[in-house]
Coordinates of C-alpha atoms and ligand atoms in Angstrom, one line a residue:
X560 CA -43.3 -95.1 33.9
X561 CA -41.9 -94.2 37.3
X562 CA -41.6 -97.0 39.9
X563 CA -41.8 -96.5 43.7
X564 CA -41.1 -99.1 46.4
X565 CA -43.4 -98.7 49.4
X566 CA -43.7 -100.5 52.7
X567 CA -47.2 -99.1 53.5
X568 CA -49.9 -101.3 54.7
X569 CA -51.9 -101.9 51.5
X570 CA -55.2 -100.9 53.0
X571 CA -53.7 -97.6 54.1
X572 CA -52.3 -96.4 50.7
X573 CA -54.2 -93.8 48.8
X574 CA -54.1 -94.8 45.1
X575 CA -56.2 -94.8 42.0
X576 CA -56.2 -98.6 42.3
X577 CA -54.7 -101.3 44.4
X578 CA -53.9 -104.5 42.6
X579 CA -53.9 -107.9 44.5
X580 CA -53.2 -111.3 43.1
X581 CA -55.7 -114.1 43.8
X582 CA -54.4 -117.6 43.8
X583 CA -56.2 -120.9 43.6
X584 CA -55.3 -123.1 46.6
X585 CA -57.6 -126.0 45.7
X586 CA -56.0 -129.4 45.6
X587 CA -56.3 -130.6 42.0
X588 CA -57.0 -134.2 43.1
X589 CA -59.9 -133.1 45.3
X590 CA -61.3 -130.9 42.5
X591 CA -61.1 -133.9 40.2
X592 CA -63.2 -136.0 42.7
X593 CA -65.8 -133.4 43.5
X594 CA -66.8 -131.3 40.5
X595 CA -69.1 -129.1 42.6
X596 CA -66.4 -128.1 45.1
X597 CA -65.9 -124.3 45.1
X598 CA -62.3 -123.3 44.2
X599 CA -60.3 -122.1 47.2
X600 CA -59.3 -118.7 46.1
X601 CA -57.1 -116.6 48.4
X602 CA -55.4 -113.2 48.0
X603 CA -51.7 -113.4 48.2
X604 CA -51.4 -110.7 50.8
X605 CA -51.6 -110.8 54.6
X606 CA -53.5 -107.5 54.7
X607 CA -56.7 -108.5 56.6
X608 CA -58.6 -105.3 55.5
X609 CA -58.0 -106.1 51.8
X610 CA -58.8 -109.7 52.4
X611 CA -62.1 -108.9 54.0
X612 CA -63.3 -106.7 51.0
X613 CA -62.9 -109.8 48.8
X614 CA -64.5 -112.3 51.1
X615 CA -68.0 -112.1 49.5
X616 CA -66.6 -112.1 46.0
X617 CA -64.6 -115.3 46.7
X618 CA -67.4 -117.1 48.6
X619 CA -69.8 -116.3 45.8
X620 CA -68.1 -118.9 43.7
X621 CA -68.0 -116.4 40.8
X622 CA -64.2 -116.4 40.7
X623 CA -62.7 -119.4 39.1
X624 CA -59.1 -118.5 39.7
X625 CA -58.1 -119.0 36.0
X626 CA -55.1 -117.0 35.0
X627 CA -55.8 -113.3 34.2
X628 CA -59.4 -113.3 35.4
X629 CA -60.1 -109.8 36.7
X630 CA -62.6 -108.3 39.1
X631 CA -62.6 -104.6 39.8
X632 CA -64.2 -103.3 43.0
X633 CA -64.9 -99.6 43.5
X634 CA -64.8 -97.8 46.8
X635 CA -63.6 -100.9 48.7
X636 CA -64.8 -100.6 52.3
X637 CA -62.0 -100.2 54.9
X638 CA -59.4 -99.6 52.2
X639 CA -58.1 -96.1 51.2
X640 CA -57.6 -97.0 47.5
X641 CA -60.3 -95.8 45.1
X642 CA -60.4 -99.2 43.5
X643 CA -59.3 -102.8 44.1
X644 CA -58.4 -104.9 41.1
X645 CA -58.3 -108.6 41.9
X646 CA -56.4 -110.5 39.3
X647 CA -56.1 -114.2 39.2
X648 CA -52.7 -115.9 38.9
X649 CA -53.9 -119.5 38.5
X650 CA -52.8 -122.4 40.8
X651 CA -50.9 -121.3 43.9
X652 CA -48.6 -124.3 43.7
X653 CA -47.5 -123.4 40.1
X654 CA -47.3 -119.6 40.6
X655 CA -43.7 -118.3 39.8
X656 CA -42.2 -115.0 38.8
X657 CA -42.8 -116.1 35.2
X658 CA -46.5 -115.9 35.9
X659 CA -46.1 -112.8 38.0
X660 CA -44.5 -110.9 35.1
X661 CA -47.6 -111.6 33.0
X662 CA -50.1 -110.8 35.7
X663 CA -48.4 -107.4 36.2
X664 CA -48.6 -106.8 32.5
X665 CA -52.2 -107.8 32.4
X666 CA -53.1 -105.5 35.3
X667 CA -51.4 -102.6 33.5
X668 CA -53.4 -103.3 30.3
X669 CA -56.7 -103.7 32.3
X670 CA -56.2 -100.4 34.2
X671 CA -54.8 -98.2 31.4
X672 CA -57.7 -99.1 29.1
X673 CA -59.9 -97.5 31.8
X674 CA -57.8 -94.3 31.6
X675 CA -56.1 -94.9 35.0
X676 CA -52.5 -93.6 35.1
X677 CA -51.2 -94.9 38.3
X678 CA -51.7 -97.8 40.7
X679 CA -50.1 -99.9 43.4
X680 CA -49.4 -103.6 43.1
X681 CA -49.1 -105.8 46.1
X682 CA -46.1 -108.0 45.7
X683 CA -47.2 -111.6 46.3
X684 CA -45.7 -113.0 49.5
X685 CA -44.9 -116.4 48.0
X686 CA -42.1 -115.0 45.7
X687 CA -38.8 -113.7 47.1
X688 CA -39.1 -109.9 47.3
X689 CA -36.3 -108.9 44.9
X690 CA -37.4 -111.4 42.3
X691 CA -41.0 -110.2 42.6
X692 CA -40.0 -106.6 42.2
X693 CA -38.1 -107.4 39.0
X694 CA -40.9 -109.4 37.6
X695 CA -43.5 -106.8 38.4
X696 CA -41.6 -103.9 36.9
X697 CA -40.5 -105.8 33.7
X698 CA -44.0 -107.2 33.2
X699 CA -45.7 -103.8 33.8
X700 CA -43.4 -102.1 31.2
X701 CA -44.1 -104.9 28.6
X702 CA -47.9 -104.3 29.2
X703 CA -47.5 -100.6 28.9
X704 CA -46.6 -100.7 25.2
X705 CA -49.0 -100.3 22.4
X706 CA -48.1 -100.2 18.7
X707 CA -50.9 -98.1 17.2
X708 CA -48.6 -95.2 16.5
X709 CA -50.1 -94.1 13.2
X710 CA -53.8 -94.3 14.2
X711 CA -55.5 -90.9 14.3
X712 CA -57.5 -92.3 17.2
X713 CA -54.5 -93.3 19.2
X714 CA -55.3 -92.6 22.8
X715 CA -51.7 -93.2 24.0
X716 CA -53.0 -94.5 27.3
X717 CA -50.1 -95.2 29.6
X718 CA -49.5 -95.9 33.2
X719 CA -47.2 -93.2 34.5
X720 CA -46.5 -94.4 38.0
X721 CA -46.3 -97.8 39.6
X722 CA -46.0 -98.3 43.3
X723 CA -44.9 -101.8 44.5
X724 CA -46.0 -102.7 47.9
X725 CA -43.4 -104.9 49.5
X726 CA -43.6 -106.7 52.8
X727 CA -42.1 -104.9 55.8
X728 CA -39.1 -107.1 56.4
X729 CA -37.3 -106.7 53.1
X730 CA -34.3 -104.5 52.4
X731 CA -35.4 -101.3 50.8
X732 CA -32.1 -100.4 49.1
X733 CA -31.9 -103.9 47.5
X734 CA -35.5 -103.6 46.2
X735 CA -34.9 -100.2 44.8
X736 CA -31.8 -101.5 43.0
X737 CA -33.9 -104.4 41.6
X738 CA -36.6 -102.0 40.4
X739 CA -34.1 -99.7 38.7
X740 CA -32.4 -102.5 36.9
X741 CA -35.7 -104.0 35.8
X742 CA -36.8 -100.6 34.6
X743 CA -33.7 -100.3 32.4
X744 CA -34.3 -103.7 31.0
X745 CA -38.1 -103.1 30.4
X746 CA -37.5 -99.8 28.8
X747 CA -34.8 -101.2 26.5
X748 CA -37.2 -104.0 25.5
X749 CA -39.8 -101.4 24.6
X750 CA -37.1 -99.4 22.7
X751 CA -36.4 -102.5 20.6
X752 CA -40.2 -103.0 20.1
X753 CA -40.4 -99.4 18.9
X754 CA -37.8 -100.0 16.2
X755 CA -39.4 -103.3 15.1
X756 CA -42.8 -101.7 14.9
X757 CA -41.8 -99.2 12.3
X758 CA -42.7 -100.1 8.7
X759 CA -39.9 -100.4 6.2
X760 CA -40.5 -96.9 4.6
X761 CA -39.9 -95.4 8.1
X762 CA -37.1 -97.8 9.1
X763 CA -34.6 -98.1 6.4
X764 CA -31.0 -99.3 7.1
X765 CA -29.9 -95.7 7.3
X766 CA -32.7 -94.8 9.8
X767 CA -31.9 -97.9 11.9
X768 CA -28.3 -96.8 12.0
X769 CA -29.3 -93.3 13.0
X770 CA -31.4 -94.6 15.8
X771 CA -28.6 -96.7 17.0
X772 CA -26.1 -93.8 16.8
X773 CA -28.5 -91.5 18.8
X774 CA -29.1 -94.2 21.4
X775 CA -25.3 -94.8 21.7
X776 CA -24.7 -91.1 22.2
X777 CA -27.3 -90.9 24.9
X778 CA -25.9 -93.7 26.9
X779 CA -22.2 -93.2 26.2
X780 CA -21.4 -96.0 23.8
X781 CA -19.0 -95.9 20.9
X782 CA -20.8 -96.4 17.6
X783 CA -19.5 -96.7 14.0
X784 CA -21.7 -97.0 10.9
X785 CA -20.2 -98.3 7.7
X786 CA -21.8 -98.0 4.2
X787 CA -21.5 -99.9 1.0
X788 CA -17.9 -98.9 0.2
X789 CA -16.6 -100.1 3.5
X790 CA -18.6 -103.3 3.2
X791 CA -17.1 -104.1 -0.2
X792 CA -13.6 -103.0 0.9
X793 CA -13.8 -105.4 3.8
X794 CA -14.8 -108.1 1.3
X795 CA -18.1 -108.9 3.0
X796 CA -19.3 -110.6 -0.1
X797 CA -22.2 -112.4 1.5
X798 CA -23.6 -109.3 3.2
X799 CA -23.1 -107.2 0.0
X800 CA -24.8 -109.9 -2.2
X801 CA -28.1 -109.1 -0.4
X802 CA -27.6 -105.4 -0.3
X803 CA -26.6 -105.1 -4.0
X804 CA -30.2 -105.4 -5.2
X805 CA -31.6 -102.5 -3.2
X806 CA -31.6 -98.7 -3.9
X807 CA -31.5 -98.1 -0.1
X808 CA -27.9 -98.1 1.1
X809 CA -27.0 -100.9 3.6
X810 CA -25.5 -100.1 7.0
X811 CA -23.1 -102.1 9.1
X812 CA -23.7 -100.9 12.7
X813 CA -20.9 -101.5 15.2
X814 CA -21.5 -100.6 18.9
X815 CA -18.8 -101.0 21.6
X816 CA -19.1 -101.3 25.3
X817 CA -15.6 -101.4 27.0
X818 CA -15.9 -100.5 30.6
X819 CA -12.9 -99.5 32.7
X820 CA -11.8 -102.4 34.9
X821 CA -13.3 -105.1 32.7
X822 CA -11.0 -108.1 32.1
X823 CA -9.4 -108.5 28.6
X824 CA -11.5 -111.6 28.0
X825 CA -14.2 -112.6 27.5
X826 CA -15.4 -110.3 24.8
X827 CA -19.1 -111.0 24.0
X828 CA -20.3 -110.3 20.4
X829 CA -24.0 -109.7 19.8
X830 CA -24.8 -110.0 16.1
X831 CA -28.2 -109.1 14.8
X832 CA -30.0 -109.7 11.5
X833 CA -31.2 -106.3 10.3
X834 CA -33.2 -106.9 7.1
X835 CA -35.5 -103.8 7.2
X836 CA -37.7 -105.5 4.5
X837 CA -37.5 -109.0 3.1
X838 CA -39.3 -109.4 -0.3
X839 CA -37.3 -112.6 -0.8
X840 CA -35.3 -110.9 -3.7
X841 CA -35.5 -112.7 -7.1
X842 CA -36.8 -115.8 -5.3
X843 CA -39.7 -113.5 -4.4
X844 CA -42.2 -114.2 -1.6
X845 CA -45.9 -114.6 -2.2
X846 CA -47.9 -111.3 -1.7
X847 CA -50.0 -112.9 1.1
X848 CA -48.5 -111.8 4.4
X849 CA -45.5 -110.1 2.9
X850 CA -46.2 -107.0 4.8
X851 CA -45.0 -108.7 7.9
X852 CA -41.5 -108.8 6.6
X853 CA -41.0 -105.4 8.0
X854 CA -40.1 -107.1 11.2
X855 CA -37.2 -109.0 9.7
X856 CA -34.8 -106.6 11.5
X857 CA -36.0 -107.7 14.9
X858 CA -32.8 -109.5 15.7
X859 CA -30.8 -106.4 14.9
X860 CA -33.2 -104.2 17.0
X861 CA -32.8 -106.7 19.9
X862 CA -29.0 -106.2 19.8
X863 CA -29.4 -102.4 19.7
X864 CA -31.8 -102.5 22.7
X865 CA -29.5 -104.9 24.5
X866 CA -26.5 -102.6 24.1
X867 CA -28.6 -99.8 25.5
X868 CA -29.4 -101.9 28.6
X869 CA -25.8 -103.0 29.0
X870 CA -24.5 -99.4 28.8
X871 CA -26.9 -98.4 31.6
X872 CA -26.4 -101.4 33.8
X873 CA -22.6 -101.3 33.5
X874 CA -21.6 -104.9 33.9
X875 CA -17.8 -105.5 34.0
X876 CA -17.5 -107.3 30.6
X877 CA -16.6 -106.1 27.1
X878 CA -19.5 -106.4 24.6
X879 CA -19.6 -105.5 20.9
X880 CA -22.9 -105.2 19.1
X881 CA -23.0 -105.7 15.4
X882 CA -26.1 -105.2 13.1
X883 CA -26.0 -106.0 9.4
X884 CA -28.8 -103.9 8.0
X885 CA -30.1 -103.9 4.5
X886 CA -33.2 -104.5 2.4
X887 CA -33.6 -107.7 0.4
X888 CA -35.1 -106.6 -2.9
X889 CA -35.5 -107.9 -6.5
X890 CA -34.0 -105.5 -9.2
X891 CA -31.8 -105.5 -12.2
X892 CA -28.8 -105.4 -9.8
X893 CA -30.1 -108.1 -7.5
X894 CA -28.2 -111.4 -7.0
X895 CA -29.8 -114.4 -8.7
X896 CA -30.1 -118.1 -7.9
X897 CA -27.0 -119.9 -9.0
X898 CA -24.7 -117.0 -8.2
X899 CA -21.6 -117.7 -6.2
X900 CA -20.5 -115.3 -3.5
X901 CA -17.3 -115.2 -1.5
X902 CA -17.9 -114.4 2.2
X903 CA -15.5 -112.3 4.2
X904 CA -14.0 -115.5 5.7
X905 CA -13.1 -116.7 2.2
X906 CA -15.8 -119.4 2.1
X907 CA -17.6 -119.7 -1.2
X908 CA -21.4 -119.8 -1.2
X909 CA -23.7 -121.0 -4.0
X910 CA -27.0 -119.0 -3.8
X911 CA -29.9 -121.5 -4.2
X912 CA -32.6 -119.2 -2.9
X913 CA -32.2 -115.4 -2.6
X914 CA -34.8 -115.5 0.2
X915 CA -32.3 -117.3 2.4
X916 CA -30.7 -113.9 2.9
X917 CA -30.5 -113.6 6.7
X918 CA -27.8 -116.3 7.0
X919 CA -25.8 -114.4 4.3
X920 CA -25.6 -111.1 6.2
X921 CA -25.0 -112.9 9.5
X922 CA -22.1 -115.0 8.0
X923 CA -20.1 -111.8 7.6
X924 CA -21.4 -110.3 10.8
X925 CA -20.3 -113.3 12.8
X926 CA -16.9 -113.5 11.1
X927 CA -16.3 -109.8 11.6
X928 CA -17.2 -110.1 15.3
X929 CA -14.5 -112.7 15.6
X930 CA -12.0 -110.5 13.8
X931 CA -12.8 -107.7 16.3
X932 CA -11.7 -110.1 19.1
X933 CA -15.0 -111.5 20.3
X934 CA -14.5 -114.7 22.3
X935 CA -18.2 -115.6 22.6
X936 CA -20.9 -115.0 20.1
X937 CA -24.7 -114.7 20.2
X938 CA -26.8 -113.9 17.2
X939 CA -30.5 -113.2 17.0
X940 CA -32.5 -113.4 13.8
X941 CA -35.9 -113.9 12.3
X942 CA -34.2 -116.5 10.3
X943 CA -36.6 -119.2 9.1
X944 CA -40.2 -120.0 8.6
X945 CA -39.2 -123.6 9.5
X946 CA -38.6 -122.7 13.1
X947 CA -42.2 -121.7 13.3
X948 CA -43.2 -125.1 11.8
X949 CA -41.0 -126.8 14.5
X950 CA -41.8 -124.8 17.6
X951 CA -44.9 -122.6 16.8
X952 CA -45.3 -119.2 18.3
X953 CA -44.5 -120.2 21.9
X954 CA -40.8 -121.0 21.9
X955 CA -37.8 -119.4 20.1
X956 CA -35.2 -121.8 18.7
X957 CA -31.8 -122.0 20.4
X958 CA -28.7 -123.5 18.8
X959 CA -25.3 -123.8 20.3
X960 CA -21.9 -125.3 19.3
X961 CA -20.7 -125.3 22.9
X962 CA -22.6 -127.1 25.8
X963 CA -21.0 -125.0 28.5
X964 CA -22.1 -121.8 26.9
X965 CA -25.6 -123.2 26.3
X966 CA -26.0 -124.2 30.0
X967 CA -25.0 -120.7 31.0
X968 CA -27.5 -119.2 28.6
X969 CA -30.3 -121.6 29.6
X970 CA -30.0 -120.4 33.2
X971 CA -30.2 -116.8 32.1
X972 CA -33.1 -117.6 29.9
X973 CA -35.1 -119.2 32.8
X974 CA -34.3 -116.2 34.9
X975 CA -35.6 -113.9 32.2
X976 CA -38.8 -115.8 31.8
X977 CA -38.6 -116.2 28.1
X978 CA -39.5 -119.5 26.4
X979 CA -36.8 -121.0 24.2
X980 CA -36.1 -124.6 23.1
X981 CA -32.8 -126.1 22.0
X982 CA -32.6 -127.7 18.6
X983 CA -29.7 -129.9 17.4
X984 CA -26.7 -129.2 15.2
X985 CA -25.4 -132.8 14.4
X986 CA -22.8 -133.3 11.7
X987 CA -25.4 -135.3 9.7
X988 CA -27.1 -132.0 8.8
X989 CA -24.0 -130.8 7.1
X990 CA -24.8 -132.9 4.1
X991 CA -27.8 -130.6 3.5
X992 CA -25.6 -127.6 2.8
X993 CA -23.0 -129.1 0.5
X994 CA -22.6 -127.6 -2.9
X995 CA -21.1 -129.1 -6.1
X996 CA -19.8 -125.8 -7.3
X997 CA -18.9 -124.0 -4.0
X998 CA -18.1 -124.7 -0.4
X999 CA -21.7 -124.5 0.8
X1000 CA -25.2 -123.6 -0.5
X1001 CA -27.3 -121.0 1.2
X1002 CA -30.5 -123.2 1.3
X1003 CA -30.5 -126.8 2.5
X1004 CA -34.1 -127.4 1.5
X1005 CA -37.3 -127.8 3.4
X1006 CA -36.7 -130.6 5.9
X1007 CA -35.0 -129.4 9.1
X1008 CA -34.9 -125.9 7.6
X1009 CA -34.2 -124.1 10.8
X1010 CA -31.3 -126.5 11.5
X1011 CA -29.9 -126.2 8.0
X1012 CA -29.8 -122.4 8.5
X1013 CA -28.1 -122.8 11.8
X1014 CA -25.6 -125.2 10.3
X1015 CA -24.8 -122.5 7.7
X1016 CA -24.1 -120.0 10.4
X1017 CA -22.0 -122.5 12.3
X1018 CA -19.5 -122.5 9.4
X1019 CA -18.8 -118.9 10.2
X1020 CA -18.7 -119.1 14.0
X1021 CA -16.2 -122.0 13.6
X1022 CA -14.6 -122.8 17.0
X1023 CA -15.8 -119.7 18.8
X1024 CA -18.4 -120.6 21.4
X1025 CA -21.7 -119.4 19.8
X1026 CA -25.4 -119.3 20.4
X1027 CA -27.9 -118.7 17.6
X1028 CA -31.5 -117.6 18.4
X1029 CA -34.1 -118.1 15.7
X1030 CA -36.9 -115.7 16.7
X1031 CA -39.0 -115.8 13.5
X1032 CA -42.0 -117.2 15.4
X1033 CA -41.6 -115.2 18.6
X1034 CA -40.5 -111.6 17.7
X1035 CA -44.1 -110.7 16.6
X1036 CA -47.2 -111.4 18.6
X1037 CA -49.8 -112.6 16.1
X1038 CA -52.6 -111.9 18.6
X1039 CA -52.9 -109.7 21.6
X1040 CA -52.7 -111.5 25.0
X1041 CA -53.9 -110.2 28.4
X1042 CA -50.3 -109.1 29.2
X1043 CA -49.0 -107.9 25.8
X1044 CA -50.3 -106.1 22.7
X1045 CA -50.4 -107.6 19.3
X1046 CA -47.2 -106.7 17.4
X1047 CA -43.5 -106.6 18.3
X1048 CA -42.6 -108.6 21.4
X1049 CA -39.0 -107.7 22.2
X1050 CA -38.2 -111.4 22.8
X1051 CA -34.6 -112.4 23.7
X1052 CA -33.4 -109.0 25.0
X1053 CA -34.0 -110.0 28.7
X1054 CA -32.2 -113.3 28.3
X1055 CA -29.3 -111.6 26.7
X1056 CA -29.0 -109.2 29.6
X1057 CA -29.3 -112.0 32.2
X1058 CA -26.6 -113.8 30.3
X1059 CA -24.3 -110.8 30.3
X1060 CA -24.9 -110.4 34.0
X1061 CA -23.6 -114.0 34.7
X1062 CA -20.1 -112.8 33.5
X1063 CA -20.1 -109.6 35.4
X1064 CA -20.3 -110.8 39.0
Ligands
BES2070 N1 -37.2 -113.6 7.0 C1 -37.5 -114.9 6.6 C2 -37.9 -115.9 7.7 C3 -39.2 -115.6 8.4 C4 -40.4 -116.3 8.1 C5 -39.3 -114.6 9.4 C6 -41.6 -116.0 8.7 C7 -40.5 -114.3 10.0 C8 -41.6 -115.0 9.7 C9 -36.2 -115.5 6.0 O1 -35.4 -114.6 5.4 C10 -36.7 -116.5 4.9 O2 -37.2 -116.0 4.0 N2 -36.4 -117.8 5.1 C11 -36.7 -118.8 4.2 C12 -35.6 -119.7 3.9 C13 -35.7 -120.6 2.8 C14 -35.7 -119.9 1.5 C15 -34.5 -121.6 2.8 C16 -37.9 -119.5 4.7 O3 -37.9 -119.7 5.9 O4 -38.8 -119.9 4.0
MN2071 MN1 -35.9 -114.3 3.3
ZN2072 ZN1 -35.4 -112.7 6.1

């Protein structure tokens, strides 16, 4: 999708469709008192010609102003566009770039379903121009993705070109820079979604590593892929214990971004869980819903996509991306409950449940990142069903062993418009991962399951400032929404990029 910044008067622009956001300006207190009062809907553009086309529509009372409500007018009088899509953004007072991102995604999905390939979006005046451009481009790219790759009736409808109509007094060069950066981020998010979308027979650890290598070559990153021999040689006993049960060879993917002129420190390590299929191993999962465990490599795919965006955005900070990729299979060679494994750090682990495999591969991934010199760590993983019990599908779980790093991440996260919620890591929970035979167990039981898993990882991050993102409930959309298809979401990538940017300036 190409993006163009334009300062045309909206009514004067020739386009397949103009898109304008309608906001509800009613005072909620008044609406409460008078149930019959018509909602006060107004377009968020000063263009009087466009406003006058919608006057009858708004005075009819048919438009409620609820988020994502759409009305499509053909041949709007006095406007050069072939169509005008009016899309509601909800209450004017609450409308932020978070909502704008989704409204942009929803307009893409509405228009592309009608076979339209290009349109022009009027940037709402209430949001600062640069912020609006970023939100519109990122949101539009998210909306432009559909996962139906293997359907014979796939129409592959896509928007090819998006024009953003900015108000006359903004700085064109700054807006074009914002659009370019947002495009890199949105395309990287979709690259991640492509990887996550593939089923396990088409996305083995080897294929994931090949895709990472190809991407690295394209954007000029260093990339090394290590196989079983090297994993054993480096004494990654936790990672190998998961890989040993599978006929598919594992892959340790290491991507490096070291720009000229970057300071020695910090070095950020991005570590991703890359389980290309999680059967549970000998502690096998029930058949019902097991097909979804093809997305258990979403954390790894997020880090590969993030490295792509970083290479193209060129921030002045060193970043190392590590993905521990393997299947988790039951077999005659598979590890069994009760086995004791020695991690790369030297810690011994009693395996209680072979289905708690993500934390095993990450234990060695995190420790290895520290050995490579990382001073700050972030991991992303579809780690626990328990995080879905705690937070549902709306928020990802965030854990941190360092408040300063968390605060920095939280700001980036708000900027990126992704929902995440911090969960605790108190010492009390350490009791849950004690073992009688080894240093720790790999499963702390059901209660506080997401926290127990994070406590396990903390043992391997040790004193290094570290953030853990449990994206089990958010990496896959269970239903389609107006702004996004059902399937892989690409969550966390945008927050990671915003976080990296805070170091670079
Ligand atoms: N990959 C799963 C977690 C998961 C669940 C991801 C649902 C996406 C959706 C993980 O490896 C797992 O199996 N976790 C176990 C841990 C338990 C055995 C301690 C779980 O959450 O049940
Ligand atoms: Mn598992
Ligand atoms: Zn898993």
